[in-house]
Amino acid sequence: AKQRLWKNEGEFIIPPQFKKVEKFHADCAPVLDGRNHKCGLINTKGEFILEPCFSEIKYCSADIYKVIDNQKKLYYINSLGNWIYKTE
């Protein structure tokens, strides 16, 4: 089943396109794309800040998210899509 977000009036905020949508922090939410089973980061309009091509994305604090890629490399990104830290 695909998750979706609704307005109070019954309209979609974000259409049912993701397998999982995490809680929003700093106007962003990690999502799991059901087509490729990869994680991405969306804004409150459902637009991608970070395309779904990562193994894991988790909220840390303030507007910082922890990102892990397919090779288990660790990254940190802010809610604007700017990389804060990348492992080599």
PDB file of C-alpha atoms in Angstrom:
ATOM      1  CA  ALA A   1       0.000   0.000   0.000  1.00  0.00           C
ATOM      2  CA  LYS A   2       1.136   3.516  -0.741  1.00  0.00           C
ATOM      3  CA  GLN A   3       1.014   6.276   1.853  1.00  0.00           C
ATOM      4  CA  ARG A   4      -0.420   9.712   1.157  1.00  0.00           C
ATOM      5  CA  LEU A   5      -0.976  12.918   3.041  1.00  0.00           C
ATOM      6  CA  TRP A   6      -4.343  14.665   3.140  1.00  0.00           C
ATOM      7  CA  LYS A   7      -5.587  18.173   3.798  1.00  0.00           C
ATOM      8  CA  ASN A   8      -8.531  18.562   6.173  1.00  0.00           C
ATOM      9  CA  GLU A   9     -10.825  19.069   3.165  1.00  0.00           C
ATOM     10  CA  GLY A  10     -10.026  15.579   1.827  1.00  0.00           C
ATOM     11  CA  GLU A  11      -7.629  16.724  -0.901  1.00  0.00           C
ATOM     12  CA  PHE A  12      -4.202  15.205  -1.367  1.00  0.00           C
ATOM     13  CA  ILE A  13      -1.244  17.221  -0.115  1.00  0.00           C
ATOM     14  CA  ILE A  14       1.040  14.545  -1.523  1.00  0.00           C
ATOM     15  CA  PRO A  15      -0.470  11.934  -3.854  1.00  0.00           C
ATOM     16  CA  PRO A  16      -0.130   8.228  -2.987  1.00  0.00           C
ATOM     17  CA  GLN A  17       3.258   7.574  -4.585  1.00  0.00           C
ATOM     18  CA  PHE A  18       5.493   6.460  -1.700  1.00  0.00           C
ATOM     19  CA  LYS A  19       5.629   3.187   0.179  1.00  0.00           C
ATOM     20  CA  LYS A  20       6.471   5.058   3.385  1.00  0.00           C
ATOM     21  CA  VAL A  21       6.520   8.725   4.463  1.00  0.00           C
ATOM     22  CA  GLU A  22       8.287   9.635   7.717  1.00  0.00           C
ATOM     23  CA  LYS A  23       7.368  12.568   9.964  1.00  0.00           C
ATOM     24  CA  PHE A  24       8.127  16.067   8.634  1.00  0.00           C
ATOM     25  CA  HIS A  25      10.903  18.095  10.317  1.00  0.00           C
ATOM     26  CA  ALA A  26      12.112  21.486   9.000  1.00  0.00           C
ATOM     27  CA  ASP A  27       9.559  21.127   6.157  1.00  0.00           C
ATOM     28  CA  CYS A  28      11.162  17.867   4.920  1.00  0.00           C
ATOM     29  CA  ALA A  29      10.355  14.195   5.267  1.00  0.00           C
ATOM     30  CA  PRO A  30      12.257  11.032   4.375  1.00  0.00           C
ATOM     31  CA  VAL A  31      10.318   8.770   2.006  1.00  0.00           C
ATOM     32  CA  LEU A  32      10.659   5.226   0.732  1.00  0.00           C
ATOM     33  CA  ASP A  33      10.005   4.882  -2.991  1.00  0.00           C
ATOM     34  CA  GLY A  34       8.047   1.690  -3.620  1.00  0.00           C
ATOM     35  CA  ARG A  35       9.368   1.320  -7.173  1.00  0.00           C
ATOM     36  CA  ASN A  36      13.088   1.052  -6.391  1.00  0.00           C
ATOM     37  CA  HIS A  37      12.915   0.578  -2.584  1.00  0.00           C
ATOM     38  CA  LYS A  38      15.297   3.508  -2.063  1.00  0.00           C
ATOM     39  CA  CYS A  39      15.007   6.497   0.267  1.00  0.00           C
ATOM     40  CA  GLY A  40      14.730  10.146  -0.702  1.00  0.00           C
ATOM     41  CA  LEU A  41      13.838  13.459   0.941  1.00  0.00           C
ATOM     42  CA  ILE A  42      10.779  15.532  -0.015  1.00  0.00           C
ATOM     43  CA  ASN A  43       9.445  18.970   0.898  1.00  0.00           C
ATOM     44  CA  THR A  44       5.864  19.718   1.986  1.00  0.00           C
ATOM     45  CA  LYS A  45       4.779  19.955  -1.690  1.00  0.00           C
ATOM     46  CA  GLY A  46       6.037  16.432  -2.408  1.00  0.00           C
ATOM     47  CA  GLU A  47       8.969  17.709  -4.478  1.00  0.00           C
ATOM     48  CA  PHE A  48      12.265  15.887  -4.149  1.00  0.00           C
ATOM     49  CA  ILE A  49      15.043  17.651  -2.272  1.00  0.00           C
ATOM     50  CA  LEU A  50      17.057  14.448  -2.528  1.00  0.00           C
ATOM     51  CA  GLU A  51      16.143  11.869  -5.173  1.00  0.00           C
ATOM     52  CA  PRO A  52      15.337   8.358  -3.895  1.00  0.00           C
ATOM     53  CA  CYS A  53      18.645   6.545  -4.409  1.00  0.00           C
ATOM     54  CA  PHE A  54      19.853   5.956  -0.827  1.00  0.00           C
ATOM     55  CA  SER A  55      19.611   3.022   1.595  1.00  0.00           C
ATOM     56  CA  GLU A  56      18.543   5.115   4.583  1.00  0.00           C
ATOM     57  CA  ILE A  57      17.650   8.695   5.527  1.00  0.00           C
ATOM     58  CA  LYS A  58      16.934   9.632   9.136  1.00  0.00           C
ATOM     59  CA  TYR A  59      16.211  12.939  10.868  1.00  0.00           C
ATOM     60  CA  CYS A  60      18.956  13.959  13.330  1.00  0.00           C
ATOM     61  CA  SER A  61      18.307  17.433  14.740  1.00  0.00           C
ATOM     62  CA  ALA A  62      17.498  21.019  13.742  1.00  0.00           C
ATOM     63  CA  ASP A  63      17.367  20.688   9.935  1.00  0.00           C
ATOM     64  CA  ILE A  64      20.018  17.949   9.586  1.00  0.00           C
ATOM     65  CA  TYR A  65      19.394  14.484   8.111  1.00  0.00           C
ATOM     66  CA  LYS A  66      21.687  11.439   8.192  1.00  0.00           C
ATOM     67  CA  VAL A  67      22.003   9.723   4.797  1.00  0.00           C
ATOM     68  CA  ILE A  68      23.515   6.279   4.119  1.00  0.00           C
ATOM     69  CA  ASP A  69      24.220   5.198   0.546  1.00  0.00           C
ATOM     70  CA  ASN A  70      24.340   1.696  -0.970  1.00  0.00           C
ATOM     71  CA  GLN A  71      28.037   1.301  -0.051  1.00  0.00           C
ATOM     72  CA  LYS A  72      27.214   2.149   3.608  1.00  0.00           C
ATOM     73  CA  LYS A  73      28.908   5.577   3.341  1.00  0.00           C
ATOM     74  CA  LEU A  74      27.610   8.184   5.762  1.00  0.00           C
ATOM     75  CA  TYR A  75      26.533  11.705   4.777  1.00  0.00           C
ATOM     76  CA  TYR A  76      24.739  14.593   6.450  1.00  0.00           C
ATOM     77  CA  ILE A  77      22.476  16.950   4.513  1.00  0.00           C
ATOM     78  CA  ASN A  78      20.383  19.948   5.525  1.00  0.00           C
ATOM     79  CA  SER A  79      16.751  20.601   4.637  1.00  0.00           C
ATOM     80  CA  LEU A  80      17.798  22.717   1.626  1.00  0.00           C
ATOM     81  CA  GLY A  81      19.626  19.804   0.043  1.00  0.00           C
ATOM     82  CA  ASN A  82      23.122  21.054   0.888  1.00  0.00           C
ATOM     83  CA  TRP A  83      25.682  18.450   1.917  1.00  0.00           C
ATOM     84  CA  ILE A  84      27.083  19.155   5.389  1.00  0.00           C
ATOM     85  CA  TYR A  85      29.449  16.176   5.669  1.00  0.00           C
ATOM     86  CA  LYS A  86      30.530  13.290   3.414  1.00  0.00           C
ATOM     87  CA  THR A  87      32.691  10.313   4.282  1.00  0.00           C
ATOM     88  CA  GLU A  88      35.474   9.450   1.881  1.00  0.00           C
TER      89      GLU A  88
END
